[in-house]
CSV table of C-alpha atoms in Angstrom, one decimal:
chain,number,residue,atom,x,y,z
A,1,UNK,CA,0.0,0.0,0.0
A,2,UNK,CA,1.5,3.8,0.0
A,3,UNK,CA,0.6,4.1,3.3
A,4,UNK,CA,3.3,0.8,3.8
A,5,UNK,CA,5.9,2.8,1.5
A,6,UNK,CA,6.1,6.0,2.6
A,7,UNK,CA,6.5,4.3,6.5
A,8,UNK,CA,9.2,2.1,4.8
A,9,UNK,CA,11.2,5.1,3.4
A,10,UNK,CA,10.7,7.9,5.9
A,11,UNK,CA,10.4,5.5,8.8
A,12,UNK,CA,7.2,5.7,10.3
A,13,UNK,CA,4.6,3.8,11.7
A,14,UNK,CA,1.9,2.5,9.5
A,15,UNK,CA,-1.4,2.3,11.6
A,16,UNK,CA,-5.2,1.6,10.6
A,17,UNK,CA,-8.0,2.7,11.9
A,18,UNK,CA,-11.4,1.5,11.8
A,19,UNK,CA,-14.7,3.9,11.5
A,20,UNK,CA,-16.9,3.7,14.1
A,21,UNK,CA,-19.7,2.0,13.7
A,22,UNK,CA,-18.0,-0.4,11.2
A,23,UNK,CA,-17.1,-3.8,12.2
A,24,UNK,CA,-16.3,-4.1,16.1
A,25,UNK,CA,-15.6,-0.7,16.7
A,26,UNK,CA,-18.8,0.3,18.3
A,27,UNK,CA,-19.1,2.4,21.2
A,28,UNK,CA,-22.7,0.9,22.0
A,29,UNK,CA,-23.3,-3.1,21.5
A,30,UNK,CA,-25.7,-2.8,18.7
A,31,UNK,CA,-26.6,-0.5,15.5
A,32,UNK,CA,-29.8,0.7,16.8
A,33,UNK,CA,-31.0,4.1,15.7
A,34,UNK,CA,-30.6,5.1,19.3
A,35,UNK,CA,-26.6,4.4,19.1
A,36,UNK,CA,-26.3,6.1,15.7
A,37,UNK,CA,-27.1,9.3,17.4
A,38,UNK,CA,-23.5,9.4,17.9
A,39,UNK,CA,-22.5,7.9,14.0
A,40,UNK,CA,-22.2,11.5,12.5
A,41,UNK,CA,-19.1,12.8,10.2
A,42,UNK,CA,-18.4,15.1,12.9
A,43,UNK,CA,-18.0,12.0,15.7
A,44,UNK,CA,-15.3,10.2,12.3
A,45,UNK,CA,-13.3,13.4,13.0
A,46,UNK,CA,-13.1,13.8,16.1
A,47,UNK,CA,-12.3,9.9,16.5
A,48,UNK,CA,-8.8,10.5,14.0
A,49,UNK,CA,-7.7,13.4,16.1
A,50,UNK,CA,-8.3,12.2,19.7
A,51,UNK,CA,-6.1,8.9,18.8
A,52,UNK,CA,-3.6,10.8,17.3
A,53,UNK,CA,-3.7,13.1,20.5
A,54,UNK,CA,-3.7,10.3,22.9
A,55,UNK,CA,-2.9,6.5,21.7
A,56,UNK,CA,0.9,5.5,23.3
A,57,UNK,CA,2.1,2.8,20.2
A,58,UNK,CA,4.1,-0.2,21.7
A,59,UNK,CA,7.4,1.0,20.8
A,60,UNK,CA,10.3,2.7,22.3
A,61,UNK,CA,9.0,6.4,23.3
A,62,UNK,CA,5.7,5.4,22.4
A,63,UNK,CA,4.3,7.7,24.5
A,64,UNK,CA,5.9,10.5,22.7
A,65,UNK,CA,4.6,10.2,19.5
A,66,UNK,CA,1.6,12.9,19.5
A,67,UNK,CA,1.3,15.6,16.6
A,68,UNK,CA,3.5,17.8,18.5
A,69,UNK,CA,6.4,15.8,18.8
A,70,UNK,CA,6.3,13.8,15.3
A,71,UNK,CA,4.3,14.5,11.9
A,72,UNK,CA,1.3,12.1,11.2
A,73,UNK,CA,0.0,11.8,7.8
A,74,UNK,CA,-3.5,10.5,7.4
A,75,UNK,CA,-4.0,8.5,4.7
A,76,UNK,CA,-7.7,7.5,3.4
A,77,UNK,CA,-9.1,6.7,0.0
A,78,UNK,CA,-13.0,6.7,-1.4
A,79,UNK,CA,-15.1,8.6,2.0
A,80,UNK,CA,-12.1,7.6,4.2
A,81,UNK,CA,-10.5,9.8,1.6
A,82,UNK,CA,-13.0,12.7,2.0
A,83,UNK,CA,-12.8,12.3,6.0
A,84,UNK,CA,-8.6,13.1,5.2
A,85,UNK,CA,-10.2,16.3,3.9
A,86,UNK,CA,-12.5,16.9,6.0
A,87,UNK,CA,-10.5,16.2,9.0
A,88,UNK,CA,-7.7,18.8,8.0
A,89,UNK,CA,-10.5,21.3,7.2
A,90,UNK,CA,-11.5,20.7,10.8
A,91,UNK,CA,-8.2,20.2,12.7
A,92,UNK,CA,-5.6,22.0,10.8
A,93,UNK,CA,-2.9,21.7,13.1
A,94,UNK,CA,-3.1,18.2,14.0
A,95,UNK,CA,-2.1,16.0,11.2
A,96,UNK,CA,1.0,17.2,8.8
A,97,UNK,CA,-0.1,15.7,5.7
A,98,UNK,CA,-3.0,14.6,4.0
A,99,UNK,CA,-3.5,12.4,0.9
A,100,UNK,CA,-7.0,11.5,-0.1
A,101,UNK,CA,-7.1,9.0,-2.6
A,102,UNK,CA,-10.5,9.5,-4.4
A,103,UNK,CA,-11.8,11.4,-2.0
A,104,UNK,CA,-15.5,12.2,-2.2
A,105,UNK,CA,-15.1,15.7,-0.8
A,106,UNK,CA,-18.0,17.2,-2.8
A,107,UNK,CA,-21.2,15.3,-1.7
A,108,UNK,CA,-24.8,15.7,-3.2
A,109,UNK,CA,-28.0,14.2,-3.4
A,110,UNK,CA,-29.2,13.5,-6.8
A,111,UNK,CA,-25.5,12.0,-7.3
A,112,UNK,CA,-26.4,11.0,-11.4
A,113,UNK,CA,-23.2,12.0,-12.4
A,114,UNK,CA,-21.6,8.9,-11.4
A,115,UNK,CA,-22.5,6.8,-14.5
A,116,UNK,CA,-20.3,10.1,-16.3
A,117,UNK,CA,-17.1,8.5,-15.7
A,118,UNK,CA,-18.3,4.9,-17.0
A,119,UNK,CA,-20.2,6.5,-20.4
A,120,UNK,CA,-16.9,8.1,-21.1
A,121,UNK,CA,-14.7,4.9,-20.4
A,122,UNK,CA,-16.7,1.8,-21.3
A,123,UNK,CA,-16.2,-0.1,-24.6
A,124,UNK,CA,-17.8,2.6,-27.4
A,125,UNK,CA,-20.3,-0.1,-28.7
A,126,UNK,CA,-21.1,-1.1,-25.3
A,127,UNK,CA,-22.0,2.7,-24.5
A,128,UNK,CA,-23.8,3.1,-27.9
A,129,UNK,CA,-26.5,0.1,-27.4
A,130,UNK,CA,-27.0,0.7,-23.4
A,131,UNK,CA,-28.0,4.6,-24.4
A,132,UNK,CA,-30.0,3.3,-26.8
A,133,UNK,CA,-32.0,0.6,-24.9
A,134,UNK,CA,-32.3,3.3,-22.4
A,135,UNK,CA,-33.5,5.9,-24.4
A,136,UNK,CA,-36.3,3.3,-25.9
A,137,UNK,CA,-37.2,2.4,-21.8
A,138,UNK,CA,-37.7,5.7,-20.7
A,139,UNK,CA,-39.4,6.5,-24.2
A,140,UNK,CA,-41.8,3.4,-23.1
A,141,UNK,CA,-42.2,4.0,-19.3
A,142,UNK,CA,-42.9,7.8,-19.9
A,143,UNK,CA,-45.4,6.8,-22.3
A,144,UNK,CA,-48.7,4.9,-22.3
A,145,UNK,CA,-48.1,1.9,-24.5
A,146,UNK,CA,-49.2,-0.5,-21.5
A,147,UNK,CA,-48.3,-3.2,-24.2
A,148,UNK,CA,-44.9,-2.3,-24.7
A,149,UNK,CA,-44.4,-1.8,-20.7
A,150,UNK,CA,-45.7,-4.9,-20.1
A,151,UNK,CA,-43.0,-6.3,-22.6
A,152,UNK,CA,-40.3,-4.8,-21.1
A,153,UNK,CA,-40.9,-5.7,-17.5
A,154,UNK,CA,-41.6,-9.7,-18.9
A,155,UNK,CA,-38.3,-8.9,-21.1
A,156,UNK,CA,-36.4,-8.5,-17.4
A,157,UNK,CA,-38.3,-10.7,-15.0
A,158,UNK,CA,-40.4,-7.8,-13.1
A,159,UNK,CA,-43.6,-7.0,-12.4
A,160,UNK,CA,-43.3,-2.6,-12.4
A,161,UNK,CA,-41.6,-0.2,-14.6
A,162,UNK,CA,-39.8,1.3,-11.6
A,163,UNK,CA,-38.1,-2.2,-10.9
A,164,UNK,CA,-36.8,-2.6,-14.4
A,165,UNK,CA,-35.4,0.7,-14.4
A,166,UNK,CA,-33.5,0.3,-11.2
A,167,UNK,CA,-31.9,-3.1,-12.0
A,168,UNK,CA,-30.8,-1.6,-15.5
A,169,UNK,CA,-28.2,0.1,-13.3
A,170,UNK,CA,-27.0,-3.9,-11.6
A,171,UNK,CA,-24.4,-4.7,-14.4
A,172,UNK,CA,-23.4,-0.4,-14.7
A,173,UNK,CA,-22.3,-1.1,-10.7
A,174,UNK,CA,-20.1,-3.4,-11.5
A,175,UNK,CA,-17.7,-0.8,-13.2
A,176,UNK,CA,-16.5,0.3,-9.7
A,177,UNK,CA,-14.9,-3.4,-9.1
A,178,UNK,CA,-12.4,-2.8,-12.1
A,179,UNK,CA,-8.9,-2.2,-11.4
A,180,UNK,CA,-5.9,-1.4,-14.1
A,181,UNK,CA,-5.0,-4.9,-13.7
A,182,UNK,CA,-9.2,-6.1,-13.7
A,183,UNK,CA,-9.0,-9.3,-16.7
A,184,UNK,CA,-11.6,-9.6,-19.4
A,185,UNK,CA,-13.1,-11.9,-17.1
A,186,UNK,CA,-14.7,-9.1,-15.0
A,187,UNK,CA,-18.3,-8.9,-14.6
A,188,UNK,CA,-18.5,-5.6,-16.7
A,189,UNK,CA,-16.7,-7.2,-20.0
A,190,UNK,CA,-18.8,-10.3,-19.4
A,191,UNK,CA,-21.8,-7.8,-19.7
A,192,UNK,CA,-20.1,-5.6,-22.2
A,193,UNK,CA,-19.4,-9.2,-24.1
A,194,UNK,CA,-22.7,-10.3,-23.9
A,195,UNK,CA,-24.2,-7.3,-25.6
A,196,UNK,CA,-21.7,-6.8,-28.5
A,197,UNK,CA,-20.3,-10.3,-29.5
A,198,UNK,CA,-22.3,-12.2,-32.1
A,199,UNK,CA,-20.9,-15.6,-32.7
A,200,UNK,CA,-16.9,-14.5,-33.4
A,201,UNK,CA,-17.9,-10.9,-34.7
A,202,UNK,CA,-18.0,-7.9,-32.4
A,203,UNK,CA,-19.7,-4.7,-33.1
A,204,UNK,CA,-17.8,-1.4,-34.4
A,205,UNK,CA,-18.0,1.6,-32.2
A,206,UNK,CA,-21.9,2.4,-33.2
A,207,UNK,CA,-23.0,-1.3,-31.8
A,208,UNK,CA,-25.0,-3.5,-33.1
A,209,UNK,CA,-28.1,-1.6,-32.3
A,210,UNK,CA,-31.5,-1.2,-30.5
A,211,UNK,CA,-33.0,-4.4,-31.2
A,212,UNK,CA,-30.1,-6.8,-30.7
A,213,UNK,CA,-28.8,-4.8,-27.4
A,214,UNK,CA,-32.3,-5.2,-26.1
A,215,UNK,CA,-33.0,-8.6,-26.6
A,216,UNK,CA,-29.1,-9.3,-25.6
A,217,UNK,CA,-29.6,-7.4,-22.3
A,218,UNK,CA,-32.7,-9.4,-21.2
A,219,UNK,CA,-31.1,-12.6,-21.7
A,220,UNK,CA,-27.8,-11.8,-20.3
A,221,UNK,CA,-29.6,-10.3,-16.9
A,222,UNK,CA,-32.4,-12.9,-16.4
A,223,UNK,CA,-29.3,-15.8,-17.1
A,224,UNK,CA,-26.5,-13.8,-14.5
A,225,UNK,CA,-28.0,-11.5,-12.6
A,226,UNK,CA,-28.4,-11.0,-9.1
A,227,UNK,CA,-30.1,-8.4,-6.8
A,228,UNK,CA,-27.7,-5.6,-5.6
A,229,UNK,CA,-27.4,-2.9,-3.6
A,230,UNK,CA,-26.0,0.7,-4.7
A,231,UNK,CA,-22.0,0.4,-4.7
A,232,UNK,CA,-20.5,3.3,-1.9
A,233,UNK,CA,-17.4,5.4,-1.4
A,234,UNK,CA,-17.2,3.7,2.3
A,235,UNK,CA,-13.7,2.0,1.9
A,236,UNK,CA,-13.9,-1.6,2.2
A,237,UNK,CA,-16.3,-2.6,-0.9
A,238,UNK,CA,-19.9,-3.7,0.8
A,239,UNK,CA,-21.9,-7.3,-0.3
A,240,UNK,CA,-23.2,-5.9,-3.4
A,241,UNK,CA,-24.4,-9.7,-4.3
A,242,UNK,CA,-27.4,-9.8,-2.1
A,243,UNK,CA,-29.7,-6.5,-1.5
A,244,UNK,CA,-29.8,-6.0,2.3
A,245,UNK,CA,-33.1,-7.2,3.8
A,246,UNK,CA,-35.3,-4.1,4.4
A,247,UNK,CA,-36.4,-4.0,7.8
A,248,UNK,CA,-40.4,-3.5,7.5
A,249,UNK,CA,-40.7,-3.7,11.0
A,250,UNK,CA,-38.8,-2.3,14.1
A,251,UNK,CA,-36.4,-4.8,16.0
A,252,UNK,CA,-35.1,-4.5,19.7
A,253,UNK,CA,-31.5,-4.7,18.6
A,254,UNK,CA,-29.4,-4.5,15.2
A,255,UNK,CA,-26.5,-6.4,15.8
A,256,UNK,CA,-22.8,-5.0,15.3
A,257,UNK,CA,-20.8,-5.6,11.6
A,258,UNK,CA,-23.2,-4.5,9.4
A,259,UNK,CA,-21.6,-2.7,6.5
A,260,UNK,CA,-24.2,-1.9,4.6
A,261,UNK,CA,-26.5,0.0,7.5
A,262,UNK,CA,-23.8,2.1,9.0
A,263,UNK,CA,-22.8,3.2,5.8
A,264,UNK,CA,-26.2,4.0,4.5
A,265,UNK,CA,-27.2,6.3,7.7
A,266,UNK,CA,-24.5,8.6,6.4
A,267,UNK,CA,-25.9,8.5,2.9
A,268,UNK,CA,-29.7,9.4,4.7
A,269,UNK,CA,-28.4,12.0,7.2
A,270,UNK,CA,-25.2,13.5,5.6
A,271,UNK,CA,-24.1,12.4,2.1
A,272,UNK,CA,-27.0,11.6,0.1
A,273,UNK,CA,-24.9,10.2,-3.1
A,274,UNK,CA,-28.6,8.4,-4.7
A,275,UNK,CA,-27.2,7.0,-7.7
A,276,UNK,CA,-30.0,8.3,-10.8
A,277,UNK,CA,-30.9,9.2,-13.9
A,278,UNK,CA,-29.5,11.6,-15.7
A,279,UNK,CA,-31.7,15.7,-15.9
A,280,UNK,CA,-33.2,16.0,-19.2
A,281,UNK,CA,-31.2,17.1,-22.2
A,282,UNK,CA,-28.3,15.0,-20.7
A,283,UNK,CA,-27.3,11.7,-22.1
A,284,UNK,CA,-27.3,9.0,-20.3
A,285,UNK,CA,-27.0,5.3,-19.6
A,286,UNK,CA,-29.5,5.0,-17.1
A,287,UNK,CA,-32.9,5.4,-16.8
A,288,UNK,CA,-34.6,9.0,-15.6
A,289,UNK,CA,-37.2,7.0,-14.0
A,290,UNK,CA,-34.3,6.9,-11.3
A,291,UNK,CA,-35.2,9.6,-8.9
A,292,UNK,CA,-33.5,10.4,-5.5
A,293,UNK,CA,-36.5,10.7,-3.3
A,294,UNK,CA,-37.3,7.0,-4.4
A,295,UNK,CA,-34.2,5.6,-3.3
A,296,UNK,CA,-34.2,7.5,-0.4
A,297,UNK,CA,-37.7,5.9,0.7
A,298,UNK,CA,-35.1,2.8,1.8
A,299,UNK,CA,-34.2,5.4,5.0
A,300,UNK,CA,-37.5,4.5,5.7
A,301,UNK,CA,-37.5,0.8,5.4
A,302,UNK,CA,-34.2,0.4,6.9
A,303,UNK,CA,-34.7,2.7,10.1
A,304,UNK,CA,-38.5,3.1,10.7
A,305,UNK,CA,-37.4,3.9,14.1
A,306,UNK,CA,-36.1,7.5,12.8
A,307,UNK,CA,-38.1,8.5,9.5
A,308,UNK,CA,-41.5,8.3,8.3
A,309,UNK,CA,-41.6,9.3,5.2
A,310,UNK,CA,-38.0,9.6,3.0
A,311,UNK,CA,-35.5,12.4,3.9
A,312,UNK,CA,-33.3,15.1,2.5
A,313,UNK,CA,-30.0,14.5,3.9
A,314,UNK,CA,-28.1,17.9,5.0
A,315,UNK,CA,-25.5,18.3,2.1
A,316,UNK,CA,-25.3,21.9,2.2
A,317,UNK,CA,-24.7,21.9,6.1
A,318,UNK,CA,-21.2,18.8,5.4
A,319,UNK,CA,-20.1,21.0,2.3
A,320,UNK,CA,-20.6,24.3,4.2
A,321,UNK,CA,-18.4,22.8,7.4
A,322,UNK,CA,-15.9,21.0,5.6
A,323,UNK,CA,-15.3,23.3,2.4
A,324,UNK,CA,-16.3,20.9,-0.3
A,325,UNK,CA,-14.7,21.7,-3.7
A,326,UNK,CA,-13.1,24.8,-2.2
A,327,UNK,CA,-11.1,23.3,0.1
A,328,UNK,CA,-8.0,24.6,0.6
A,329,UNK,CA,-5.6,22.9,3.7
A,330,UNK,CA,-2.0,22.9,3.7
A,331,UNK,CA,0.3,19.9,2.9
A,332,UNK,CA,-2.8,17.9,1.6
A,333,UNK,CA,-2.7,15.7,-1.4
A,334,UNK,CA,-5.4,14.7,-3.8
A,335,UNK,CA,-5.3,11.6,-5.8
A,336,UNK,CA,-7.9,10.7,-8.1
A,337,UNK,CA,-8.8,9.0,-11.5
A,338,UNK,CA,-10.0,9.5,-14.6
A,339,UNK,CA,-12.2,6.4,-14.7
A,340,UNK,CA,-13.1,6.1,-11.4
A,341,UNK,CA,-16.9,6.9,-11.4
A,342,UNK,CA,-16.8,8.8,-8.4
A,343,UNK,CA,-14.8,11.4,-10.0
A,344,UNK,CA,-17.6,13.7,-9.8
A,345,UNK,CA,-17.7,14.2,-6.2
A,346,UNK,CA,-13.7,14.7,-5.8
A,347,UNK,CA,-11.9,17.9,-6.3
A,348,UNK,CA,-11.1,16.6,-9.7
A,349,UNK,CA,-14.5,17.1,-10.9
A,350,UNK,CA,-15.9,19.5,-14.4
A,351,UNK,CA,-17.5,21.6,-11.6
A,352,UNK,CA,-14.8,21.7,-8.9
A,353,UNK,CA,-13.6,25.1,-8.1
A,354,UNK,CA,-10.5,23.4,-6.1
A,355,UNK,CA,-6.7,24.6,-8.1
A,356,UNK,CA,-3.7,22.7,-7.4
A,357,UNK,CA,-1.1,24.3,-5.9
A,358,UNK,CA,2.5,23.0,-4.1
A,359,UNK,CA,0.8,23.1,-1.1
A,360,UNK,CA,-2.3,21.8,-2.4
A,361,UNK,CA,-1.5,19.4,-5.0
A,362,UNK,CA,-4.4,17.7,-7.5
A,363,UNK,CA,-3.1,15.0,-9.7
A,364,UNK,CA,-5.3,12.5,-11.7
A,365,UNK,CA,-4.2,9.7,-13.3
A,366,UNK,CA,-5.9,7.1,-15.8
A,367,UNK,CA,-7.1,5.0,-13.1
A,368,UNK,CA,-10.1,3.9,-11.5
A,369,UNK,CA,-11.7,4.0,-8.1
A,370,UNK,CA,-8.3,4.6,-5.4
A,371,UNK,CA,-6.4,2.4,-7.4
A,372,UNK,CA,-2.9,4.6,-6.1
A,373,UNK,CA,-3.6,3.3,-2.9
A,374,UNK,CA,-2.6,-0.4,-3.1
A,375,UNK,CA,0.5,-0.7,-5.6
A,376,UNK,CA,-0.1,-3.6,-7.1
A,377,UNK,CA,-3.5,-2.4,-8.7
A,378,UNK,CA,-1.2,0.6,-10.3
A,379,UNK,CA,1.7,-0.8,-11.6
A,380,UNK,CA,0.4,-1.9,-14.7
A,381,UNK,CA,-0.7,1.9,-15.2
A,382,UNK,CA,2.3,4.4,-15.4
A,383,UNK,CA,0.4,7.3,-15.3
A,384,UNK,CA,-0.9,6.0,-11.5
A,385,UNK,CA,2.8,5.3,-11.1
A,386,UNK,CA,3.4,8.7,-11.5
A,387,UNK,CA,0.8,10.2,-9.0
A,388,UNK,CA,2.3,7.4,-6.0
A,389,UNK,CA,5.7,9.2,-7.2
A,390,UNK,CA,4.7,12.6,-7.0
A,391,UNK,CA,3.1,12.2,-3.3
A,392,UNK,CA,6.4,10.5,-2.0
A,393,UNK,CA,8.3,13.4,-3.1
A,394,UNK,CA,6.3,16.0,-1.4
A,395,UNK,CA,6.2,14.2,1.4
A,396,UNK,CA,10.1,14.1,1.3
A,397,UNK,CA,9.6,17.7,0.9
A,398,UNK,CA,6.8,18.6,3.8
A,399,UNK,CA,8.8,16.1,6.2
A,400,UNK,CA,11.6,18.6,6.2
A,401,UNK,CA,9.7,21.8,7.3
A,402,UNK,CA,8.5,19.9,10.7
A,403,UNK,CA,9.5,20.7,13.9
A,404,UNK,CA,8.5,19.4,17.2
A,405,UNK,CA,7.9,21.8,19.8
């Protein structure tokens, strides 16, 4: 990992820490909505800075190790790398350098623009037939042809327009698993392959078209596919394979180690990031019958204990507190990807105000979701290379100006 290189060559001390609220590190028993009172963004800050303040590490002066007697960099990639951000906006003088891989710094609501990165990316034909199935869904859903609706949702295996419409986005998820060194094995060339590969012949860049794409999609999603949940920016990937029960009723206690409901209390409360449809006018590869209030009606299902009808999480409030796009900390590093299709929400975005500067550097690479972080997934890639290069330099750099008081 570059967190394991740079405390190889400047010698340091490589230490992870896990989120509250995420695996055993609970400071109440249970994931009850009662406990997540105290699961906020602010409580994730607060956490990095009081261990750096306080913990004694079992080595020699290990006691002696707090921000004022030796530089810690914080490290963090995907929303650990917008909490590196967010943490420095907060706590300026604690940690001595940042570098937030991916980092989601930016975070929104109606987050459509995360399919951007994969229409850009993806195999041409591939793009070419899944906007044009999508464009004949939407033309079909929006309209009254109860015929042709009721072909489509036979077509896909369900019963309402809405449900085909979301699980047209399944085999798009699977985008954020691919790596520089991802096979042609990977679930989205398999989908990809499925789409454009007649007998030996593949289709040029315009695709084969709306009829064969359609009928190819049906058969390659009723034959492979399997429910999943929305794909998140919460570090360790979640079990996308099976959708999370939802929880019609209230329980007396949600057990500990539960991924998917601590991360999707910040997406309710603080974060939003709903995966839909594109706004009219804008091309897309998903469906507009995608909106955010429907996928926020899960806050609902999941924790009836704190919402009755769907919420707007408080975006504005985390961008207003922790800068957003126009962040601007000192000795912080931003690492991100062209293909990574959360690219949108990192200071690396079209609409990011955010300049890179030599105390502020932006670098972005040809690589997908945090793949600088772990250095076998960039080594194939020498522009990702390049940005693990650049970030060990300044660090050589910003090591130099510390002293310890």
């Amino acid at each position: 990992t570059i967190n394991g290189v740079i405390a190889q060559k400047y010698g340091g001390a490589a230490i992870v820490l896990e989120h509250r609220f995420f695996g055993e590190s609970n400071p109440y028993p249970n994931l009850n909505v009662t406990s997540f009172q105290y699961h906020t963004i602010a409580q994730a800050i607060e956490d990095n800075v009081y261990f750096a303040k306080n913990v004694v590490l079992p080595q020699d002066n290990g006691d002696r190790v707090g921000p004022a007697k030796a530089p810690w960099i914080i490290i963090g990639g995907s929303y650990p790398g917008a909490l590196v951000s967010w943490t420095m906006a907060a706590h300026p003088d604690v940690f001595w350098i940042g570098y937030s891989s991916s980092g989601v710094v930016h975070v929104q609501i109606d987050f459509w623009q995360y399919y951007e990165p994969i229409r850009e990316n993806m195999p041409k034909n591939c793009s070419a037939d899944v906007e044009a199935v999508i464009n004949y869904v939407d033309e079909v859903f929006f309209g009254s042809n109860t015929t042709a609706q009721r072909e489509l949702q036979e077509l896909f295996g369900f019963l309402t327009d809405l449900e085909v419409a979301q699980a047209l986005r399944w085999d798009l998820w699977t985008w954020q698993d691919m790596q520089p060194n991802t096979g042609a094995g990977a679930a989205f060339y398999q989908f990809c392959d499925a789409l454009e590969i007649k007998g030996d012949v593949v289709a040029s860049a315009e695709g084969w078209g709306l009829d064969n794409a359609l009928k190819a999609w049906g058969s390659h999603f009723t034959g492979t596919a399997v429910t999943r949940t929305p794909p998140s920016p919460a570090g360790d990937p979640l079990n996308r394979e099976n959708l999370h029960p939802r929880e019609l009723y209230t329980r007396d206690d949600y057990p500990v180690d539960d991924a998917y409901r601590s991360w999707f209390w910040l997406v309710c409360n603080e974060v939003g990031f709903t995966l839909d449809g594109p706004p009219v006018g804008q091309g897309g590869i998903v469906s507009r019958l995608n909106v955010w209030q429907d996928n926020m009606r899960d806050c609902v299902t999941t924790y009836p204990e704190a919402f009755s009808d769907y919420p707007t999480p408080n975006v504005n409030r985390t961008n207003t507190l922790y800068g957003g796009w126009g962040v601007n900390n000192t000795r912080l590093f931003f690492a991100n990807g062209k293909r990574d299709p959360w690219r949108e929400a990192t200071v690396s975005a079209v609409n990011s105000t955010a300049v890179s500067t030599d105390v502020q550097p932006i670098r972005i690479s040809n690589g997908f979701h945090a793949s600088d972080l772990v250095m076998r997934l960039a080594a194939p890639d020498p522009t990702i290379v390049a940005v693990q290069d650049a970030f060990i330099a300044y660090v050589g750099s910003w090591l130099k100006d510390f002293a310890p008081s």
